PDB file of C-alpha atoms and ligand atoms in Angstrom:
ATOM      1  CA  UNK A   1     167.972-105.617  36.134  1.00 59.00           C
ATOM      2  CA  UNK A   2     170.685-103.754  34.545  1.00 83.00           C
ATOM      3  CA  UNK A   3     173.974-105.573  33.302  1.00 96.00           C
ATOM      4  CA  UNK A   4     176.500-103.410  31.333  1.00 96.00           C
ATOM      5  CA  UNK A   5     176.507-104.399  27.726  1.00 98.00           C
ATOM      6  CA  UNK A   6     180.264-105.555  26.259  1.00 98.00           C
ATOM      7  CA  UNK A   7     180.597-105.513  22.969  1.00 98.00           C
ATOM      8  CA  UNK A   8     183.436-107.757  22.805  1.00 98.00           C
ATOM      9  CA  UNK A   9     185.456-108.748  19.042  1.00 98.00           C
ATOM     10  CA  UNK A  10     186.831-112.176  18.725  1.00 98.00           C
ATOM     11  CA  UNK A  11     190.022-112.039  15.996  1.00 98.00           C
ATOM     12  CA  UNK A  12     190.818-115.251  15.784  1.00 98.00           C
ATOM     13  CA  UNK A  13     193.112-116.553  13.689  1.00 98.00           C
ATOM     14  CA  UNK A  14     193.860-113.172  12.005  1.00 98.00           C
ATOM     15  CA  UNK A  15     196.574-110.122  11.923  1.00 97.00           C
ATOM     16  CA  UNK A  16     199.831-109.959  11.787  1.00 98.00           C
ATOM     17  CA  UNK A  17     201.994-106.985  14.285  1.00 97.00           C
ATOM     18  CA  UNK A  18     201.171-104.431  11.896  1.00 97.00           C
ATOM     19  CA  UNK A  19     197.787-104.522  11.560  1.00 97.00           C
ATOM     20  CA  UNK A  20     196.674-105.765  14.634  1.00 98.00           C
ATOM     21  CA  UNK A  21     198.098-102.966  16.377  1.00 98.00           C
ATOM     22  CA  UNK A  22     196.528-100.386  13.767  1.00 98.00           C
ATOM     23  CA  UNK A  23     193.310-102.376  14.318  1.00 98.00           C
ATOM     24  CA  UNK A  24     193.575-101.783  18.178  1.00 98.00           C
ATOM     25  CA  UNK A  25     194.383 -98.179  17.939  1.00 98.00           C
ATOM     26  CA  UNK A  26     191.674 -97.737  15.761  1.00 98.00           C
ATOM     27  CA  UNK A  27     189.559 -99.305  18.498  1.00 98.00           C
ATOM     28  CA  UNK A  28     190.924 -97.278  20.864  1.00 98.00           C
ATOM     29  CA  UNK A  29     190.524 -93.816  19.510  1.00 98.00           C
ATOM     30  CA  UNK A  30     186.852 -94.083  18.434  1.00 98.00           C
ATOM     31  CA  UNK A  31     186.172 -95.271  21.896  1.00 98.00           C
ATOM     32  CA  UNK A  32     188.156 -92.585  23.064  1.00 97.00           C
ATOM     33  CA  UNK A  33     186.025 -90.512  21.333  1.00 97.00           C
ATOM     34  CA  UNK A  34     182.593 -91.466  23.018  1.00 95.00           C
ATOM     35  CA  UNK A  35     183.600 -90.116  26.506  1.00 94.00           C
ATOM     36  CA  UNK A  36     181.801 -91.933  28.884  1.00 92.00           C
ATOM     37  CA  UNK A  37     180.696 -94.890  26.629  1.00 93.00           C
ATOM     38  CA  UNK A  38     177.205 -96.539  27.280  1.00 90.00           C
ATOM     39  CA  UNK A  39     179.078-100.156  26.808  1.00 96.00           C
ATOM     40  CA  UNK A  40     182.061-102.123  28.062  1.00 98.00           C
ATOM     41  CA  UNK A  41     184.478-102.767  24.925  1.00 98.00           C
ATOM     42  CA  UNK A  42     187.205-106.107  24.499  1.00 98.00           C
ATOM     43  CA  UNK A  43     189.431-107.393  21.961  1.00 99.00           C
ATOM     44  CA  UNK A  44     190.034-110.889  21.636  1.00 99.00           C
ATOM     45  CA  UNK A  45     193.381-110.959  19.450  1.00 98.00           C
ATOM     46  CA  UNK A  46     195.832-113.997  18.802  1.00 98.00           C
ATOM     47  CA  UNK A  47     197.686-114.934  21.612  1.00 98.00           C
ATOM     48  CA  UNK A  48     200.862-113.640  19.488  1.00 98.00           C
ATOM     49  CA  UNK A  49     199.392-109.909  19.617  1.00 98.00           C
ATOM     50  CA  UNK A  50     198.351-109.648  23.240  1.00 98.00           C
ATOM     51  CA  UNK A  51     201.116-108.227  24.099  1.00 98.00           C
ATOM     52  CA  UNK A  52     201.199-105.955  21.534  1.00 98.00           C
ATOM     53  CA  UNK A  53     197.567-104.859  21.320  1.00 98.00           C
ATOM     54  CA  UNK A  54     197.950-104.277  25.580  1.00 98.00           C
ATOM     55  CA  UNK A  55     200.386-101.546  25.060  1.00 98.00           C
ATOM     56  CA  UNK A  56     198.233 -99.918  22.146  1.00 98.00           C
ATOM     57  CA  UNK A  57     195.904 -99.795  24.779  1.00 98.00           C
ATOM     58  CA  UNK A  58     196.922 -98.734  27.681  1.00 97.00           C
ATOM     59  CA  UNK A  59     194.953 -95.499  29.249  1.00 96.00           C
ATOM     60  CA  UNK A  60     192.118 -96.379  27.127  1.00 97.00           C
ATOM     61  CA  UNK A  61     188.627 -98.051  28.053  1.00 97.00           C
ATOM     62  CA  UNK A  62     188.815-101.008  26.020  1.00 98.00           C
ATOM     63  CA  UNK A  63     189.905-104.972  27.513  1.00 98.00           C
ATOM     64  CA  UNK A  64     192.063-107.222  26.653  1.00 98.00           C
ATOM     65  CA  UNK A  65     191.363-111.103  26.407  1.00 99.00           C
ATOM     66  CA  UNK A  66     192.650-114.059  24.771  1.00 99.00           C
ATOM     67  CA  UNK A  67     190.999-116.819  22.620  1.00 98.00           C
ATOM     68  CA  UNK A  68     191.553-119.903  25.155  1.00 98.00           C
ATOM     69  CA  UNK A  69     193.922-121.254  28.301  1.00 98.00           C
ATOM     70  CA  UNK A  70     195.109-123.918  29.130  1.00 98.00           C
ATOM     71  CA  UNK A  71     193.668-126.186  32.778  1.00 98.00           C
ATOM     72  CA  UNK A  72     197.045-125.845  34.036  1.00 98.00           C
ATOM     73  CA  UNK A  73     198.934-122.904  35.193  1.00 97.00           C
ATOM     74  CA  UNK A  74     202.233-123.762  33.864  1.00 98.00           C
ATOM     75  CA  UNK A  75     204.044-127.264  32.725  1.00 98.00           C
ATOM     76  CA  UNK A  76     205.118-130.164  30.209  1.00 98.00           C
ATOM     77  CA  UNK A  77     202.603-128.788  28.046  1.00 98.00           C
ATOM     78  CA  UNK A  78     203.890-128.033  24.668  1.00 98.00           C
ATOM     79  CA  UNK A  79     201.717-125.256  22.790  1.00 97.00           C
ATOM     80  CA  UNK A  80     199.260-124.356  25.249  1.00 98.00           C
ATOM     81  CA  UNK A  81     199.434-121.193  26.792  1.00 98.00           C
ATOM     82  CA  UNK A  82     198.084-121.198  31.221  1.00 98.00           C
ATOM     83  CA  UNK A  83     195.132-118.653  31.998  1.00 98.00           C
ATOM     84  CA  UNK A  84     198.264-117.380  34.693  1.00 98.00           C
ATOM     85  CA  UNK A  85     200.586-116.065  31.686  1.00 98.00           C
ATOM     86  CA  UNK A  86     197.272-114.625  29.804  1.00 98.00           C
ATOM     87  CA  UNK A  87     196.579-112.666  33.400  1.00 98.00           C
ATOM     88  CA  UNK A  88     201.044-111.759  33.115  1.00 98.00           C
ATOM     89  CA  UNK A  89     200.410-110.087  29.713  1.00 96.00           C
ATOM     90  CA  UNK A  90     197.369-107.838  30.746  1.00 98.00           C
ATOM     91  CA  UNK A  91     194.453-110.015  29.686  1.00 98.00           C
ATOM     92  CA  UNK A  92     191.262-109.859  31.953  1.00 98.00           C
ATOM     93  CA  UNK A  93     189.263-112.355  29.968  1.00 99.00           C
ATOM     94  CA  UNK A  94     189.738-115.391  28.256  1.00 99.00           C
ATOM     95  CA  UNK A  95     186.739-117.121  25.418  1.00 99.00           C
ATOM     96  CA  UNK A  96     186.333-120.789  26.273  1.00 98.00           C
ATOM     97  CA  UNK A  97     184.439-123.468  24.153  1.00 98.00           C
ATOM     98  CA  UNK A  98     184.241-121.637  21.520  1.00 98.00           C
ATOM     99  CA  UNK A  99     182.563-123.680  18.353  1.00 98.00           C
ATOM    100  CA  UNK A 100     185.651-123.515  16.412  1.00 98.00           C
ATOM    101  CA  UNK A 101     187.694-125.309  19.392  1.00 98.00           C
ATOM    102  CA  UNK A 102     184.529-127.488  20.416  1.00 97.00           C
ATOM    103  CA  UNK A 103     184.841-128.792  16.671  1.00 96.00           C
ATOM    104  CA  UNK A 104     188.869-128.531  15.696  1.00 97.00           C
ATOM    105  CA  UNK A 105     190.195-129.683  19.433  1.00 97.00           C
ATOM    106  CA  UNK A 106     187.478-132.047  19.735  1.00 97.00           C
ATOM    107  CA  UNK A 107     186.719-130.220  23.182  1.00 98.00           C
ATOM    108  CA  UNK A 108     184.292-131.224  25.678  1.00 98.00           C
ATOM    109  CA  UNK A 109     181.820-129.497  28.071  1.00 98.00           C
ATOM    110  CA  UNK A 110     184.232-131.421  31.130  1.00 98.00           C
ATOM    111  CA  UNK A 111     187.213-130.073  29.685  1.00 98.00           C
ATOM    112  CA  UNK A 112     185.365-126.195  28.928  1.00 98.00           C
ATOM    113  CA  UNK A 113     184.513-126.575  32.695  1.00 98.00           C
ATOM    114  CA  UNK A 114     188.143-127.005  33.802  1.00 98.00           C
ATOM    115  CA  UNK A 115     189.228-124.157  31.851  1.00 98.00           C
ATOM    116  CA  UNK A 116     186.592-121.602  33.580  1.00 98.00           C
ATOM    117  CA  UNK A 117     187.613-122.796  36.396  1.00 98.00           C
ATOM    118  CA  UNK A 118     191.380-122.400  35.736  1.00 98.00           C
ATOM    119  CA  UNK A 119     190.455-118.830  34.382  1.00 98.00           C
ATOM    120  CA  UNK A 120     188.623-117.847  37.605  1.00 98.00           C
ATOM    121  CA  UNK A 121     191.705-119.233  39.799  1.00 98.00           C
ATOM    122  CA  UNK A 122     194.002-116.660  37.298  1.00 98.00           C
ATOM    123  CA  UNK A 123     191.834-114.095  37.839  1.00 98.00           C
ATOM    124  CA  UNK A 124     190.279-113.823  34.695  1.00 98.00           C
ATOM    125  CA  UNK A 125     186.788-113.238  33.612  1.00 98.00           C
ATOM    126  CA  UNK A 126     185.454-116.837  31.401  1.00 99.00           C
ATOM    127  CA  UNK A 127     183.507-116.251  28.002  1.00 99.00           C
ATOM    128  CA  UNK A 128     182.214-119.757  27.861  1.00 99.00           C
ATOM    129  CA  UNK A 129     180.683-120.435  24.628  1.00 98.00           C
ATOM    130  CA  UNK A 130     176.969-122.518  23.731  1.00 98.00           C
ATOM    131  CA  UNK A 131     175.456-122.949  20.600  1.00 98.00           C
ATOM    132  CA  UNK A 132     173.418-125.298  18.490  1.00 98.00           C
ATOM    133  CA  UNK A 133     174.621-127.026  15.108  1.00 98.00           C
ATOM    134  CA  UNK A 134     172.164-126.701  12.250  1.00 98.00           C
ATOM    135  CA  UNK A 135     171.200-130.608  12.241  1.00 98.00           C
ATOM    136  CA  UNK A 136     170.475-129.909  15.727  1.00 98.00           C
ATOM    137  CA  UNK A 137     168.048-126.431  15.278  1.00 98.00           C
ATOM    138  CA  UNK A 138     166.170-128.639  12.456  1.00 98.00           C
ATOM    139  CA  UNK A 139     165.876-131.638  14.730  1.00 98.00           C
ATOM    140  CA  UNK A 140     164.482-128.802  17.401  1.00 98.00           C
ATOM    141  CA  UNK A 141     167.074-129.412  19.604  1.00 98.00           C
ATOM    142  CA  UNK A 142     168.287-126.124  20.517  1.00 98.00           C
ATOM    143  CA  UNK A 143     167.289-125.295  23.698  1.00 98.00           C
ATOM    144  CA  UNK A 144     168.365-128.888  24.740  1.00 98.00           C
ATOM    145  CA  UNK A 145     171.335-128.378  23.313  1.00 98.00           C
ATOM    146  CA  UNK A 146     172.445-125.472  25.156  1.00 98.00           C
ATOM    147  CA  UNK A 147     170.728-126.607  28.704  1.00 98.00           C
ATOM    148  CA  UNK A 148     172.998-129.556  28.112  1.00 98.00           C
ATOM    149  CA  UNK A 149     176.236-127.272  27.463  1.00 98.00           C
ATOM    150  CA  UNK A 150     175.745-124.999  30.010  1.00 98.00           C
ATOM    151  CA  UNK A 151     174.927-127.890  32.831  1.00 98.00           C
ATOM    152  CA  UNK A 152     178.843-129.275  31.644  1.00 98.00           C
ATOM    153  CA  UNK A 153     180.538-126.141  30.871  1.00 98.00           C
ATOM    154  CA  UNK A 154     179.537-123.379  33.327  1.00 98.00           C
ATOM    155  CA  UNK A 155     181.469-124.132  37.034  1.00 98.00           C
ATOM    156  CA  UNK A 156     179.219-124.184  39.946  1.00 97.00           C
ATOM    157  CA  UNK A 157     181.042-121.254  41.214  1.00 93.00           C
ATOM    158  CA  UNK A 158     180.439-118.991  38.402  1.00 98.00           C
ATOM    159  CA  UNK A 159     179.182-115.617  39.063  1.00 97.00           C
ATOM    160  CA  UNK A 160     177.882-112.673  37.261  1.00 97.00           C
ATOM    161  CA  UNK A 161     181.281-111.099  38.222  1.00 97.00           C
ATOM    162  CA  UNK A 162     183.247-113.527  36.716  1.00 98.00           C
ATOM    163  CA  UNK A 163     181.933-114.912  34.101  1.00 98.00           C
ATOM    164  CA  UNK A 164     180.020-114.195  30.632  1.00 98.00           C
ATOM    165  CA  UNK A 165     177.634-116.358  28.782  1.00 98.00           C
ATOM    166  CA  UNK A 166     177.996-116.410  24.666  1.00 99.00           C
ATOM    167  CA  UNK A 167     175.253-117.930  22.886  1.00 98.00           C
ATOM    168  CA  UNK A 168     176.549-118.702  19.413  1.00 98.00           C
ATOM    169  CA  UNK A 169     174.592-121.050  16.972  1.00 98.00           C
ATOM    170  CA  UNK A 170     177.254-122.921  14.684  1.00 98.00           C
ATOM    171  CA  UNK A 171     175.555-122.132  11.789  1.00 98.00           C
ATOM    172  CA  UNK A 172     175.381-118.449  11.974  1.00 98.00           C
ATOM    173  CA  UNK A 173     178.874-117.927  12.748  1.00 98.00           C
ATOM    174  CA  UNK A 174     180.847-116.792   9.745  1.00 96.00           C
ATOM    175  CA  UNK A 175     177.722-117.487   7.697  1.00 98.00           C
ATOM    176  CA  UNK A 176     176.105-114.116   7.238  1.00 96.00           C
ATOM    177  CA  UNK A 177     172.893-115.980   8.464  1.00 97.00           C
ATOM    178  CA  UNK A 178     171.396-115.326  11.804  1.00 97.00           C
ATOM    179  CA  UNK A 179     168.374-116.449  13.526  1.00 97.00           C
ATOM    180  CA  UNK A 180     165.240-114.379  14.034  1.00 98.00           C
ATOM    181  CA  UNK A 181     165.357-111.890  16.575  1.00 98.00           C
ATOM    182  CA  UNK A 182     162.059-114.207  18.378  1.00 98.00           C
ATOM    183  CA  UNK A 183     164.208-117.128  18.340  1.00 98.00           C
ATOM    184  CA  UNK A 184     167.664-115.330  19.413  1.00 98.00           C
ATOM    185  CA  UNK A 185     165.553-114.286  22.310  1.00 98.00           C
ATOM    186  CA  UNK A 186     163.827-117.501  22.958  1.00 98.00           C
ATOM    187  CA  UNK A 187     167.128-119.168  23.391  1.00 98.00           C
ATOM    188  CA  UNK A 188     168.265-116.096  25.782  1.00 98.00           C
ATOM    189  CA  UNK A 189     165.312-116.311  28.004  1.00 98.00           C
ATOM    190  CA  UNK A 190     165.822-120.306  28.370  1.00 98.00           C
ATOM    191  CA  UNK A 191     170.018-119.573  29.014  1.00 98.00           C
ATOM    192  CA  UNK A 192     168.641-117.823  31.838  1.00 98.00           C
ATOM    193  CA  UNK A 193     166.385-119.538  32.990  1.00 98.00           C
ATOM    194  CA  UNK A 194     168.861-122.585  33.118  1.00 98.00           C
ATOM    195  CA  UNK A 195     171.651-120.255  34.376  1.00 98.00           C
ATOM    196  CA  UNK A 196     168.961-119.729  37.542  1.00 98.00           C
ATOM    197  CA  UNK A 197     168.447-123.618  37.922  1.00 97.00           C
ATOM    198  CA  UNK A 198     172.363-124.012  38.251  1.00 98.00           C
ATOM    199  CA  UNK A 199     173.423-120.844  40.019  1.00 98.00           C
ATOM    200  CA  UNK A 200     170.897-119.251  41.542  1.00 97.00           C
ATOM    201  CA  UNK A 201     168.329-116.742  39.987  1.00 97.00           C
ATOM    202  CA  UNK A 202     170.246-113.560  41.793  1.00 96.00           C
ATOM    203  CA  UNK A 203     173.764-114.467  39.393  1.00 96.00           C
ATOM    204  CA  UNK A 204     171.191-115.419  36.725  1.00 97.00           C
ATOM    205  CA  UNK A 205     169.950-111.970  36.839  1.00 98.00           C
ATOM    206  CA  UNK A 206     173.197-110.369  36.862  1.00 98.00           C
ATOM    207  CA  UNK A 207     175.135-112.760  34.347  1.00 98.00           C
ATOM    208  CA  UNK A 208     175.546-111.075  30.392  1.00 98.00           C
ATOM    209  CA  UNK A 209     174.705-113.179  27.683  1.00 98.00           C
ATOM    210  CA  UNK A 210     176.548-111.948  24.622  1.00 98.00           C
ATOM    211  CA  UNK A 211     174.675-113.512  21.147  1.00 98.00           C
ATOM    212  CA  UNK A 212     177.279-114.167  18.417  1.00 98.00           C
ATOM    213  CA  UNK A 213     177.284-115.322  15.059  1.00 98.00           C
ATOM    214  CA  UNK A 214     177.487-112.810  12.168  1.00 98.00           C
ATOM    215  CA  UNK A 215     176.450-110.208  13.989  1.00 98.00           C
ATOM    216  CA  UNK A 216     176.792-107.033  11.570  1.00 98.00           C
ATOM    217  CA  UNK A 217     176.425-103.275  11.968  1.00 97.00           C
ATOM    218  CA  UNK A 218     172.579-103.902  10.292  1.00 97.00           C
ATOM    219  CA  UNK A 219     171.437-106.358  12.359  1.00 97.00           C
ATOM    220  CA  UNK A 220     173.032-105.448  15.640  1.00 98.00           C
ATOM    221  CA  UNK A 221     170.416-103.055  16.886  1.00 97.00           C
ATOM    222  CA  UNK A 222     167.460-105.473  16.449  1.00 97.00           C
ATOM    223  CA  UNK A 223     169.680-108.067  17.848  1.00 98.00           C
ATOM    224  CA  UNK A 224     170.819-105.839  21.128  1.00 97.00           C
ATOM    225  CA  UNK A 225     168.082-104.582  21.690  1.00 96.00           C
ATOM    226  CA  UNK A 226     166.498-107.655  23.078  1.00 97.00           C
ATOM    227  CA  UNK A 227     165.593-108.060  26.932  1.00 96.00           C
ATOM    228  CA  UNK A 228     168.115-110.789  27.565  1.00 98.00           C
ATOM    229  CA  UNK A 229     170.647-110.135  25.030  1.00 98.00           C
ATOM    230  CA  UNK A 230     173.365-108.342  27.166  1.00 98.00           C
ATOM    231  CA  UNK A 231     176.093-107.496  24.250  1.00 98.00           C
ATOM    232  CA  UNK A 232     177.533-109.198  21.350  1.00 98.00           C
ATOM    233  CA  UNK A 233     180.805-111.985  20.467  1.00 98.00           C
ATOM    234  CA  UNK A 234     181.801-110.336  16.734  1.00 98.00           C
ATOM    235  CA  UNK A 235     183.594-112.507  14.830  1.00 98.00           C
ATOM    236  CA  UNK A 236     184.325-111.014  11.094  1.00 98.00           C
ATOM    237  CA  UNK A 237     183.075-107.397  12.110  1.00 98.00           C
ATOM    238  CA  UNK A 238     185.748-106.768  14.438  1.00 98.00           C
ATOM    239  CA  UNK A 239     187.797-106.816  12.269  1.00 98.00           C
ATOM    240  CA  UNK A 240     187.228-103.591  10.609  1.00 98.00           C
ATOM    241  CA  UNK A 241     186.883-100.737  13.480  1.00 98.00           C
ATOM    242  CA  UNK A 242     184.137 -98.900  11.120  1.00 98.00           C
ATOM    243  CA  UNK A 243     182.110-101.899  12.126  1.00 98.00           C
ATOM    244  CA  UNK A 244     182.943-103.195  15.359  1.00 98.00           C
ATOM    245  CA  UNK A 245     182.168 -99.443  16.609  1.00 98.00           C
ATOM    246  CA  UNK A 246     179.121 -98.844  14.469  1.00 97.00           C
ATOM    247  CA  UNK A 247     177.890-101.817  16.357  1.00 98.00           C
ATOM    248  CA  UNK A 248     178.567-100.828  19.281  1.00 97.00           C
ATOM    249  CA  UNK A 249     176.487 -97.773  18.627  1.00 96.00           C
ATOM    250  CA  UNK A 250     173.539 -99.101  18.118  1.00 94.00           C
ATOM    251  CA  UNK A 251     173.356-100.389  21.920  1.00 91.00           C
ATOM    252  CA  UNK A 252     170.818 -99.057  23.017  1.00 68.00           C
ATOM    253  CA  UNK A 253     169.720 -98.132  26.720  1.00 52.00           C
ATOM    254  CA  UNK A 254     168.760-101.191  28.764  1.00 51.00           C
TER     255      UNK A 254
HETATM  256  C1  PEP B   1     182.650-115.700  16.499  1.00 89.54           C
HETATM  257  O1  PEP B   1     183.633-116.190  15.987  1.00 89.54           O
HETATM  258  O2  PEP B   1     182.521-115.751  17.729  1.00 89.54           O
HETATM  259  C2  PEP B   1     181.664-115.074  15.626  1.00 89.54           C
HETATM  260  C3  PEP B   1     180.511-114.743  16.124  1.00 89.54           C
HETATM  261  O3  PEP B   1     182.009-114.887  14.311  1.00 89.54           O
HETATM  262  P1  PEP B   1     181.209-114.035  13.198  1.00 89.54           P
HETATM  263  O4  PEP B   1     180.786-112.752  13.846  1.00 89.54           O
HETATM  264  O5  PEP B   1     182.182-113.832  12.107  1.00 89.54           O
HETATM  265  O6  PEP B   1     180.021-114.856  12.811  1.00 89.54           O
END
């Protein structure tokens, strides 16, 4: 089965005009570079450089997508930004549930759900995020953990078109630690698997599942080079181009 590795970079909460733009048009002209590139490429900057990043790169092969959406497409709702303004400003995916909103917004599988789904409706591809604390991998609870997540956060109507799995354990993100490639792929395998249960083994097949959590240009080959490990969420190392692209060069041929 081959699915297109993306090799997408999360920004968060980082980069002013400035340097976000110099960031994207860094992005842009190494990938520029590789012609016909083996990989899909996305940024993932703050919602106040989407704009900004979109017109650094136009003509060029890499996405655009935001960070979260909102359930609603527009309304009384101070802060929040609709998946339907995110589509407006040239944005073809959006991350949901990631860890960092799971923990600081307090947000739940339901509510993850809702916001795929709102994505979808806007036309937008959903990166829903899963991933296992470190109480819970030492209480062996991984797998259980992300059956559970992926039962409440993954729409019934999800396809392989529209929507992206991220597997991201808690404790590797930002941490410089990673799992072992055998449990990294363990997890994948069992995503699947559970992705088949809920939607069918034919948009199990077909779905990516991106593995995130400090994923570096040393590890990254080991780490995409695994059977069910379909591209990478970079956090920290996307935020230098050096690294986000010598990642992306060590994809190798699925
Ligand atoms: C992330 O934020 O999705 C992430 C994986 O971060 P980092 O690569 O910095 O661990």
């Amino acid at each position: 089965m081959s699915r297109k590795v993306l090799i997408a970079g999360n920004w968060k909460m980082n980069g002013l005009l400035e340097d976000g733009a110099a960031l994207a048009k860094e992005v842009a002209t190494e990938v520029k570079k590789l012609g016909k590139p083996e990989c899909e490429f996305l940024v993932c900057p703050p919602f106040t450089l989407l704009t900004t990043v979109k017109k650094v790169l136009r003509g060029s092969k890499v996405a655009l997508g935001a960070q979260d959406c909102h359930v609603a497409e527009k309304g009384a709702h101070t802060g929040d930004i609709s998946p339907v303004m995110l589509k407006d400003c040239g944005c073809s995916y959006v991350i949901v549930g990631h860890s960092e909103r799971r923990a600081d917004h307090k947000e739940s599988n339901e509510l993850i759900c809702r916001k795929a789904e709102a994505a979808h409706q806007a036309g937008l591809k959903a990166i829903i995020c899963i991933g296992e604390t470190e109480a819970e991998r030492d209480a062996g609870k991984t797998i259980e953990v992300c059956t559970k997540q992926i039962m409440g956060s993954v729409p019934q109507n999800a396809t392989a078109a529209n929507t992206v799995i991220a597997y991201e354990p808690v404790w590797a993100i930002g941490t410089g630690k990673t799992p072992t490639t055998a449990d990294v792929e363990e997890v994948h395998a069992a995503v699947r698997k559970v992705l088949a249960k809920k939607l069918g083994k034919g948009n199990a097949n077909k779905m990516r599942i991106l593995y995130g959590g400090s994923m570096k240009p040393a590890n990254a080959a080991a780490l995409l080079a695994l059977p069910d490990v379909d591209g990478g969420l970079i956090g920290g190392a996307s935020l230098k181009a050096a690294d986000f692209m010598a990642i992306a060069a060590s994809v190798n041929k699925k």
